[in-house]
Structure formats: structure tokens, C-alpha cells
Amino acid sequence: MKRTVFFVSESTGITAETLGNSLLSQFEDVDFERVYTPYVNTAETARELVRLFDGIYAQDGQPPIVLGTMLNEEVRAVLQQGACIYVELYETFVGPLSEILGVAPSRKTGQSHAISRESSYARRIDAINFAVANDDGVRPENFGRADLILTGVSRSGKTPTCLYLATHFGLYAANYPLTEEDFERDDLPEPLRLNSQKLFGLTIDAERLHQIRVERRPGGSYASLDRCRSELRQAQRMFTRLGIPVLDTTSHSIEEISSRIRLALKYRTG
Amino acid sequence: MKRTVFFVSESTGITAETLGNSLLSQFEDVDFERVYTPYVNTAETARELVRLFDGIYAQDGQPPIVLGTMLNEEVRAVLQQGACIYVELYETFVGPLSEILGVAPSRKTGQSHAISRESSYARRIDAINFAVANDDGVRPENFGRADLILTGVSRSGKTPTCLYLATHFGLYAANYPLTEEDFERDDLPEPLRLNSQKLFGLTIDAERLHQIRVERRPGGSYASLDRCRSELRQAQRMFTRLGIPVLDTTSHSIEEISSRIRLALKYRTG
């Protein structure tokens, strides 16, 4: 069973997509066809969209569902009059919140993803640049400036997690790959030891790591299952000995791991 | 006027934060104190939270507002009985959507940010690795694999935008910094010309660029306002001549620019 869903917004559409996709995940058995249409901010653009609805209705045998975050009543009304089932995700809460706060809403569109809160926006941009510049342990002298440092064996998920933490939360995230050298020394290099309170270890299932490494660099000892097992075991031993909290990227997404790290950092720093 | 707002979720809290912060942006004059509490998934954790509410009520002179995405009724009920004003952002739509679809919701928590849709998750991780590996034009041989290539002068916002496109949309985004060499040749290097349909130009206000460069590398000609103006003018001339669409990072956030790029790509590829 196929169902077409439009995510419609006056601005970037990030709110509509995030909440909308989260809601659709409640209905796993439905085969959703997702259509993202940001920047629908004039009645004319809305009318263009409405023209699509009829074709989709005929094709699917059911009207498309529109998940909207539309503050502009005129533009919203155009959509609502089209051949669709319109669900408003945003306006629903603006009135009640306004009453709770005793303040009228500004009704300005796209505020939350605009460059509005200057300092936090600038911090996020800096954090992304920091994460890219400090990927793969290339500048240990910068560990002091990091909010956190991820460590783990090659391809355990450090880079994507660092970038998510930076992009989403504005955290300065560096990472350091554990290699044979660290295992032979059975200790971390000094710049890391000096920042041990910032460390989080990443681990991953050996079979999964083997798969990932084979895709990246097939053949050779780097990708062999034995090598993966041995590295992961040595890394785990080091994490345990040094009291580094460990997160598993096999079963947890970068969003889940990042949320847990942010929570842990909050409690660490008080 | 200060008001404490809790973002409470059973899982990562990403949905609660995204919608919640977007809603709060409607009330610019209120000084919100934001508290993020993901992973509230037992009645006990909820009770810990409720213990905080009384103190905040006393301190603010008003009960905290709780913006929740709580599917578990038992845990939600614990929060609702606390000294707070509870607004449920998620459940509100689950029932209506279930009726529209004629399908019961799974009521599983945290599905949308879990590793559920395997292939799109893997693509997003790959895209982040690709963006980091192809930052700053270091591997022109990879431009063929890119979904898009951002170009512009140094510090015009290429890196953060690429990483946002990768992290959020799973797009393979490379970037290429325009330098004196390109301006002297008055053309793009061959690997870029071969992929000209993937190009987007970034520009920025000269004063703003000057500021950013001064912070990064003060003194010297690199950061001088004259140099910034001259580079931006030459870049603009090249964009115009080659028909490269241009986006301005001065007034538009990486979210806004990324949404526009995604939209443009959709229309380009049909």
C-alpha cells in the first residue's frame, strides 16, 4: 500500500521533516512516498503544489497527506482546499503556547533555522570547522580546545559522530584513532592523557567492522576479521583500564550516540 | 522575564528539540532557559525530573513548561502530575494519522533516529565521510562521485554547508576553494569543468569575510578588506560567466542554503 506524503513549509522545512518523519515511523508497514517542498511561501507556489495533488490522488487511489508547518493562513488555505488531507504540525501549538506565556507570537517564518541567535550560530559553524580540521587525530595540540574527544579503532564511527555533534549541537569534537602503536605502548599518547576527562570510546561489532573495512580497503590484513577482533579487544581493555565510557555504534545511530554524549557531558561539567 | 522550558523525550529528543525550539522562536522577547532531557523512559527517571520542577517553580515564580514527545502513557502521566505545564508535541498527531491511514501505530519509541532504514542510514554515514575526505578540493578525482560541488573563495562557508548537506540529507558534497590561480587563468580547473552541472557558488559580504579571515589569520594580505573585495568580485564574475547559481552565506544560514540546494538538485535531476 503506497501513500504519498508532502512535507510543506514556508521556509527550510526542517521542522516539518523532523516531526513528520518521526510520526511516519509509527507506521512501518505503510509504503510512504515522501515529497519535500520547502519555501512554499506564496499563494501561487501553493497553487502549483495543489495542481500536483489531483494527479497523485488518481495514481494512488487516495488523496496525498500534507504535513505542513504553515503560519501564513492565506497560503495554508490554498493547500487545504486542494485534493489532500492536510495536517498542520505547527500552528496547533502556537496558540496554546501563546496563552501559557501570555505573549503574542511574532508569526515570523523560518526563525529557528535563520541566523538569528548570532552567537550560537557562529559557534556551530566554528564547531564544524573544528571537527573537520581535527579529524583523525591530526592535531593533538588542539585537544585542549575540544569539548570532547572520541577514540576507537579505525572505522568505528568516530568521524560521523564528531560531525553530527558539531553540526547539531555546536560541540567541539575531536577524534583520535587507536592504532598498533597505542596498543604496543598499552597507553594513550600524552595529549590524550592530559584530556582524559573528555574521552569517549567507540566500539563496534567485529563482523560489522570487518564488513566496513572490506568495502573500504579489500584484501590485506587491515580488513581481516582476526585483525578487527584483536584491535577491538585491545581497545576495550584500554577503555576499561582507563575508565573511559564506551558507546557501541553497531546498534546505535550517530543521533543516539550523540544525544548520550551530550547528556554525559552535561553531568560531567555539572 | 525568564521561563524555563524542558524538552523531554523517551529517546534522542531530536524531534522535541527541533519542533520545540522552532515554536519558542515565535516568542523572541521571552528569555527561555532551555533544559534538554533525552532518554526519560522509565517512571523513575520521570520522577527525578519532577523533583526538579518544584525548585524551578519557586525560582522562576512560574511553573516550567515541558515540551514532550512521550509515547509511554505511564511515564508521561508522571510528568503531567508534576508542577509543570505539559505540552505533548507528538501523541497529538499519532491518533489522527492512524485514522487517516487506517493503520494502528507501532508505538515504538525512537524509531526515526535509530538505525532503522538501513540503506539511507549507511548512505548518510558515507556522505559524511565523503564530505570530510573531500573538503578543500583535495581530491578532484572524486568530483565525479559527488552529488554537488560547492565553490567560492576561502572562508565563504563551503565546509559547514557541505557537512550539513551530508549529515542531514545524505548528499555527497565536495568543495573547491577558488584561489588566485583560478582567477589568473580566469577559468575553473578541468575536473570542475567536467562537473559543471553540479556546481553551486557561495558568496559572502566582503566586510563579513574580512572579519572571519581576521579571526583566523590576522594581519597579512589574506584577511585585508581589499583582498576580500577583489576575490569576491572575481569569483562573482566567474559564476556569472559560467552560469553557476550563487547563494549568499551572509544572510542565509547553512540550513537555508542546504534546503535551497537540495531543492535545486531535485529540479536539475528531474
GROMACS .gro file of N, CA and C in nm, chain A residues 82-195:
model
  342
   82GLY      N    1  -0.708   2.205  -0.160
   82GLY     CA    2  -0.667   2.108  -0.263
   82GLY      C    3  -0.712   1.967  -0.228
   83ALA      N    4  -0.688   1.876  -0.322
   83ALA     CA    5  -0.729   1.736  -0.303
   83ALA      C    6  -0.628   1.663  -0.216
   84CYS      N    7  -0.628   1.697  -0.087
   84CYS     CA    8  -0.532   1.638   0.004
   84CYS      C    9  -0.592   1.631   0.144
   85ILE      N   10  -0.524   1.555   0.231
   85ILE     CA   11  -0.561   1.560   0.373
   85ILE      C   12  -0.452   1.641   0.442
   86TYR      N   13  -0.490   1.758   0.490
   86TYR     CA   14  -0.390   1.849   0.545
   86TYR      C   15  -0.380   1.834   0.697
   87VAL      N   16  -0.258   1.814   0.746
   87VAL     CA   17  -0.235   1.809   0.891
   87VAL      C   18  -0.137   1.921   0.927
   88GLU      N   19  -0.180   2.014   1.010
   88GLU     CA   20  -0.094   2.127   1.047
   88GLU      C   21  -0.015   2.091   1.174
   89LEU      N   22   0.118   2.088   1.161
   89LEU     CA   23   0.204   2.041   1.271
   89LEU      C   24   0.250   2.152   1.364
   90TYR      N   25   0.232   2.276   1.322
   90TYR     CA   26   0.297   2.385   1.394
   90TYR      C   27   0.197   2.477   1.464
   91GLU      N   28   0.109   2.532   1.383
   91GLU     CA   29   0.008   2.627   1.433
   91GLU      C   30  -0.067   2.570   1.554
   92THR      N   31  -0.091   2.439   1.549
   92THR     CA   32  -0.156   2.366   1.659
   92THR      C   33  -0.106   2.409   1.797
   93PHE      N   34   0.024   2.438   1.807
   93PHE     CA   35   0.083   2.465   1.938
   93PHE      C   36   0.107   2.614   1.963
   94VAL      N   37   0.100   2.694   1.857
   94VAL     CA   38   0.134   2.836   1.873
   94VAL      C   39   0.034   2.906   1.965
   95GLY      N   40  -0.095   2.880   1.941
   95GLY     CA   41  -0.200   2.939   2.023
   95GLY      C   42  -0.186   2.901   2.170
   96PRO      N   43  -0.186   2.770   2.200
   96PRO     CA   44  -0.172   2.728   2.340
   96PRO      C   45  -0.046   2.785   2.407
   97LEU      N   46   0.067   2.785   2.336
   97LEU     CA   47   0.189   2.839   2.398
   97LEU      C   48   0.177   2.988   2.424
   98SER      N   49   0.114   3.057   2.332
   98SER     CA   50   0.093   3.200   2.348
   98SER      C   51   0.010   3.226   2.475
   99GLU      N   52  -0.090   3.142   2.496
   99GLU     CA   53  -0.172   3.158   2.618
   99GLU      C   54  -0.092   3.129   2.745
  100ILE      N   55  -0.013   3.021   2.741
  100ILE     CA   56   0.068   2.985   2.857
  100ILE      C   57   0.163   3.100   2.891
  101LEU      N   58   0.226   3.157   2.787
  101LEU     CA   59   0.327   3.260   2.810
  101LEU      C   60   0.266   3.398   2.831
  102GLY      N   61   0.142   3.415   2.787
  102GLY     CA   62   0.082   3.547   2.794
  102GLY      C   63   0.148   3.647   2.701
  103VAL      N   64   0.202   3.598   2.590
  103VAL     CA   65   0.273   3.682   2.493
  103VAL      C   66   0.222   3.644   2.354
  104ALA      N   67   0.205   3.744   2.268
  104ALA     CA   68   0.160   3.714   2.132
  104ALA      C   69   0.277   3.661   2.049
  105PRO      N   70   0.251   3.564   1.961
  105PRO     CA   71   0.359   3.512   1.875
  105PRO      C   72   0.399   3.615   1.769
  106SER      N   73   0.524   3.612   1.726
  106SER     CA   74   0.569   3.708   1.624
  106SER      C   75   0.512   3.670   1.487
  107ARG      N   76   0.477   3.543   1.472
  107ARG     CA   77   0.429   3.488   1.344
  107ARG      C   78   0.529   3.508   1.232
  108LYS      N   79   0.656   3.523   1.267
  108LYS     CA   80   0.760   3.529   1.164
  108LYS      C   81   0.800   3.386   1.128
  109THR      N   82   0.823   3.368   1.001
  109THR     CA   83   0.853   3.236   0.947
  109THR      C   84   1.003   3.208   0.946
  110GLY      N   85   1.038   3.082   0.966
  110GLY     CA   86   1.178   3.040   0.944
  110GLY      C   87   1.277   3.095   1.044
  111GLN      N   88   1.228   3.140   1.160
  111GLN     CA   89   1.318   3.198   1.259
  111GLN      C   90   1.417   3.097   1.316
  112SER      N   91   1.370   2.973   1.334
  112SER     CA   92   1.455   2.882   1.410
  112SER      C   93   1.573   2.831   1.329
  113HIS      N   94   1.565   2.839   1.198
  113HIS     CA   95   1.680   2.798   1.118
  113HIS      C   96   1.742   2.914   1.041
  114ALA      N   97   1.714   3.034   1.086
  114ALA     CA   98   1.779   3.151   1.029
  114ALA      C   99   1.900   3.184   1.117
  115ILE      N  100   1.979   3.281   1.073
  115ILE     CA  101   2.094   3.322   1.154
  115ILE      C  102   2.041   3.420   1.258
  116SER      N  103   1.963   3.373   1.354
  116SER     CA  104   1.900   3.469   1.444
  116SER      C  105   1.979   3.482   1.574
  117ARG      N  106   1.997   3.368   1.641
  117ARG     CA  107   2.075   3.380   1.763
  117ARG      C  108   2.223   3.374   1.723
  118GLU      N  109   2.274   3.491   1.683
  118GLU     CA  110   2.406   3.505   1.621
  118GLU      C  111   2.514   3.418   1.686
  119SER      N  112   2.526   3.427   1.819
  119SER     CA  113   2.642   3.364   1.882
  119SER      C  114   2.634   3.211   1.872
  120SER      N  115   2.512   3.155   1.889
  120SER     CA  116   2.506   3.010   1.884
  120SER      C  117   2.523   2.961   1.741
  121TYR      N  118   2.481   3.041   1.644
  121TYR     CA  119   2.502   3.005   1.504
  121TYR      C  120   2.652   3.004   1.472
  122ALA      N  121   2.720   3.110   1.510
  122ALA     CA  122   2.864   3.120   1.484
  122ALA      C  123   2.939   3.005   1.551
  123ARG      N  124   2.893   2.968   1.671
  123ARG     CA  125   2.959   2.859   1.742
  123ARG      C  126   2.943   2.727   1.665
  124ARG      N  127   2.826   2.706   1.611
  124ARG     CA  128   2.802   2.583   1.537
  124ARG      C  129   2.891   2.575   1.411
  125ILE      N  130   2.903   2.688   1.343
  125ILE     CA  131   2.989   2.691   1.224
  125ILE      C  132   3.135   2.663   1.264
  126ASP      N  133   3.179   2.729   1.370
  126ASP     CA  134   3.315   2.705   1.421
  126ASP      C  135   3.335   2.559   1.456
  127ALA      N  136   3.233   2.502   1.521
  127ALA     CA  137   3.243   2.364   1.566
  127ALA      C  138   3.259   2.268   1.447
  128ILE      N  139   3.188   2.297   1.338
  128ILE     CA  140   3.200   2.211   1.219
  128ILE      C  141   3.342   2.223   1.162
  129ASN      N  142   3.390   2.346   1.151
  129ASN     CA  143   3.526   2.365   1.101
  129ASN      C  144   3.628   2.294   1.191
  130PHE      N  145   3.604   2.303   1.321
  130PHE     CA  146   3.694   2.238   1.417
  130PHE      C  147   3.694   2.086   1.397
  131ALA      N  148   3.576   2.029   1.383
  131ALA     CA  149   3.565   1.883   1.369
  131ALA      C  150   3.634   1.835   1.241
  132VAL      N  151   3.617   1.911   1.132
  132VAL     CA  152   3.682   1.871   1.006
  132VAL      C  153   3.834   1.884   1.020
  133ALA      N  154   3.877   1.994   1.080
  133ALA     CA  155   4.022   2.020   1.093
  133ALA      C  156   4.088   1.922   1.190
  134ASN      N  157   4.010   1.869   1.285
  134ASN     CA  158   4.068   1.782   1.387
  134ASN      C  159   4.024   1.637   1.374
  135ASP      N  160   3.992   1.600   1.250
  135ASP     CA  161   3.955   1.462   1.226
  135ASP      C  162   4.081   1.376   1.227
  136ASP      N  163   4.067   1.253   1.271
  136ASP     CA  164   4.174   1.153   1.260
  136ASP      C  165   4.299   1.188   1.340
  137GLY      N  166   4.278   1.262   1.448
  137GLY     CA  167   4.389   1.290   1.541
  137GLY      C  168   4.505   1.369   1.484
  138VAL      N  169   4.478   1.442   1.376
  138VAL     CA  170   4.589   1.508   1.308
  138VAL      C  171   4.652   1.623   1.386
  139ARG      N  172   4.578   1.683   1.478
  139ARG     CA  173   4.635   1.796   1.553
  139ARG      C  174   4.614   1.782   1.704
  140PRO      N  175   4.693   1.694   1.765
  140PRO     CA  176   4.676   1.669   1.908
  140PRO      C  177   4.688   1.797   1.992
  141GLU      N  178   4.758   1.897   1.938
  141GLU     CA  179   4.773   2.023   2.013
  141GLU      C  180   4.640   2.094   2.032
  142ASN      N  181   4.539   2.053   1.954
  142ASN     CA  182   4.406   2.116   1.968
  142ASN      C  183   4.314   2.044   2.065
  143PHE      N  184   4.360   1.931   2.121
  143PHE     CA  185   4.272   1.855   2.211
  143PHE      C  186   4.226   1.939   2.330
  144GLY      N  187   4.311   2.032   2.372
  144GLY     CA  188   4.276   2.118   2.484
  144GLY      C  189   4.153   2.203   2.457
  145ARG      N  190   4.131   2.239   2.331
  145ARG     CA  191   4.017   2.323   2.295
  145ARG      C  192   3.889   2.243   2.273
  146ALA      N  193   3.903   2.111   2.265
  146ALA     CA  194   3.786   2.027   2.235
  146ALA      C  195   3.694   2.016   2.356
  147ASP      N  196   3.563   2.005   2.329
  147ASP     CA  197   3.467   1.973   2.435
  147ASP      C  198   3.473   1.825   2.467
  148LEU      N  199   3.503   1.746   2.365
  148LEU     CA  200   3.512   1.602   2.383
  148LEU      C  201   3.602   1.544   2.276
  149ILE      N  202   3.657   1.426   2.306
  149ILE     CA  203   3.743   1.357   2.209
  149ILE      C  204   3.695   1.213   2.200
  150LEU      N  205   3.662   1.172   2.078
  150LEU     CA  206   3.622   1.033   2.058
  150LEU      C  207   3.745   0.951   2.022
  151THR      N  208   3.752   0.831   2.078
  151THR     CA  209   3.861   0.745   2.037
  151THR      C  210   3.807   0.604   2.011
  152GLY      N  211   3.885   0.527   1.936
  152GLY     CA  212   3.842   0.393   1.897
  152GLY      C  213   3.925   0.351   1.777
  153VAL      N  214   3.908   0.227   1.735
  153VAL     CA  215   3.988   0.179   1.622
  153VAL      C  216   3.938   0.241   1.491
  154SER      N  217   4.016   0.228   1.388
  154SER     CA  218   3.981   0.282   1.257
  154SER      C  219   3.844   0.230   1.211
  155ARG      N  220   3.757   0.319   1.165
  155ARG     CA  221   3.624   0.286   1.113
  155ARG      C  222   3.523   0.240   1.219
  156SER      N  223   3.544   0.287   1.341
  156SER     CA  224   3.445   0.253   1.444
  156SER      C  225   3.334   0.358   1.452
  157GLY      N  226   3.344   0.463   1.369
  157GLY     CA  227   3.235   0.561   1.363
  157GLY      C  228   3.270   0.697   1.423
  158LYS      N  229   3.397   0.724   1.444
  158LYS     CA  230   3.437   0.849   1.509
  158LYS      C  231   3.404   0.973   1.426
  159THR      N  232   3.442   0.969   1.298
  159THR     CA  233   3.422   1.088   1.214
  159THR      C  234   3.275   1.128   1.202
  160PRO      N  235   3.186   1.038   1.163
  160PRO     CA  236   3.045   1.079   1.152
  160PRO      C  237   2.988   1.130   1.285
  161THR      N  238   3.027   1.066   1.396
  161THR     CA  239   2.972   1.108   1.525
  161THR      C  240   3.023   1.248   1.560
  162CYS      N  241   3.151   1.273   1.539
  162CYS     CA  242   3.206   1.407   1.565
  162CYS      C  243   3.133   1.512   1.483
  163LEU      N  244   3.111   1.482   1.356
  163LEU     CA  245   3.047   1.582   1.270
  163LEU      C  246   2.903   1.605   1.308
  164TYR      N  247   2.836   1.501   1.353
  164TYR     CA  248   2.699   1.520   1.398
  164TYR      C  249   2.695   1.606   1.524
  165LEU      N  250   2.784   1.578   1.617
  165LEU     CA  251   2.790   1.657   1.742
  165LEU      C  252   2.816   1.804   1.712
  166ALA      N  253   2.900   1.829   1.613
  166ALA     CA  254   2.933   1.968   1.576
  166ALA      C  255   2.816   2.034   1.504
  167THR      N  256   2.764   1.967   1.403
  167THR     CA  257   2.659   2.025   1.320
  167THR      C  258   2.532   2.050   1.400
  168HIS      N  259   2.500   1.955   1.485
  168HIS     CA  260   2.371   1.961   1.553
  168HIS      C  261   2.378   2.035   1.685
  169PHE      N  262   2.483   2.012   1.760
  169PHE     CA  263   2.488   2.067   1.895
  169PHE      C  264   2.594   2.176   1.913
  170GLY      N  265   2.674   2.202   1.810
  170GLY     CA  266   2.778   2.303   1.824
  170GLY      C  267   2.888   2.263   1.921
  171LEU      N  268   2.909   2.132   1.938
  171LEU     CA  269   3.016   2.086   2.027
  171LEU      C  270   3.147   2.072   1.950
  172TYR      N  271   3.256   2.111   2.015
  172TYR     CA  272   3.389   2.096   1.955
  172TYR      C  273   3.433   1.952   1.978
  173ALA      N  274   3.426   1.874   1.872
  173ALA     CA  275   3.453   1.730   1.884
  173ALA      C  276   3.576   1.692   1.803
  174ALA      N  277   3.678   1.641   1.871
  174ALA     CA  278   3.797   1.590   1.802
  174ALA      C  279   3.793   1.438   1.808
  175ASN      N  280   3.878   1.374   1.731
  175ASN     CA  281   3.885   1.229   1.746
  175ASN      C  282   4.026   1.179   1.726
  176TYR      N  283   4.051   1.063   1.785
  176TYR     CA  284   4.185   1.004   1.779
  176TYR      C  285   4.171   0.854   1.752
  177PRO      N  286   4.231   0.807   1.642
  177PRO     CA  287   4.221   0.666   1.608
  177PRO      C  288   4.325   0.585   1.685
  178LEU      N  289   4.282   0.478   1.749
  178LEU     CA  290   4.374   0.389   1.820
  178LEU      C  291   4.443   0.299   1.718
  179THR      N  292   4.575   0.292   1.727
  179THR     CA  293   4.650   0.209   1.633
  179THR      C  294   4.741   0.112   1.708
  180GLU      N  295   4.805   0.025   1.632
  180GLU     CA  296   4.901  -0.072   1.688
  180GLU      C  297   4.997  -0.006   1.787
  181GLU      N  298   5.044   0.111   1.748
  181GLU     CA  299   5.140   0.182   1.832
  181GLU      C  300   5.087   0.204   1.974
  182ASP      N  301   4.959   0.247   1.981
  182ASP     CA  302   4.899   0.270   2.113
  182ASP      C  303   4.885   0.139   2.189
  183PHE      N  304   4.850   0.032   2.116
  183PHE     CA  305   4.830  -0.097   2.181
  183PHE      C  306   4.964  -0.152   2.232
  184GLU      N  307   5.070  -0.134   2.154
  184GLU     CA  308   5.202  -0.183   2.197
  184GLU      C  309   5.248  -0.109   2.322
  185ARG      N  310   5.228   0.021   2.319
  185ARG     CA  311   5.264   0.103   2.436
  185ARG      C  312   5.167   0.074   2.552
  186ASP      N  313   5.050   0.020   2.514
  186ASP     CA  314   4.940  -0.005   2.609
  186ASP      C  315   4.904   0.121   2.687
  187ASP      N  316   4.906   0.232   2.618
  187ASP     CA  317   4.864   0.358   2.681
  187ASP      C  318   4.829   0.458   2.571
  188LEU      N  319   4.762   0.564   2.611
  188LEU     CA  320   4.728   0.669   2.516
  188LEU      C  321   4.842   0.769   2.507
  189PRO      N  322   4.854   0.839   2.395
  189PRO     CA  323   4.957   0.943   2.386
  189PRO      C  324   4.928   1.057   2.484
  190GLU      N  325   5.032   1.131   2.517
  190GLU     CA  326   5.020   1.232   2.622
  190GLU      C  327   4.907   1.334   2.601
  191PRO      N  328   4.893   1.392   2.481
  191PRO     CA  329   4.786   1.493   2.464
  191PRO      C  330   4.647   1.437   2.499
  192LEU      N  331   4.630   1.307   2.481
  192LEU     CA  332   4.502   1.246   2.517
  192LEU      C  333   4.492   1.225   2.667
  193ARG      N  334   4.603   1.178   2.727
  193ARG     CA  335   4.600   1.153   2.871
  193ARG      C  336   4.572   1.282   2.947
  194LEU      N  337   4.626   1.392   2.897
  194LEU     CA  338   4.602   1.522   2.960
  194LEU      C  339   4.455   1.563   2.953
  195ASN      N  340   4.382   1.504   2.858
  195ASN     CA  341   4.241   1.540   2.839
  195ASN      C  342   4.150   1.421   2.862
   0.00000   0.00000   0.00000
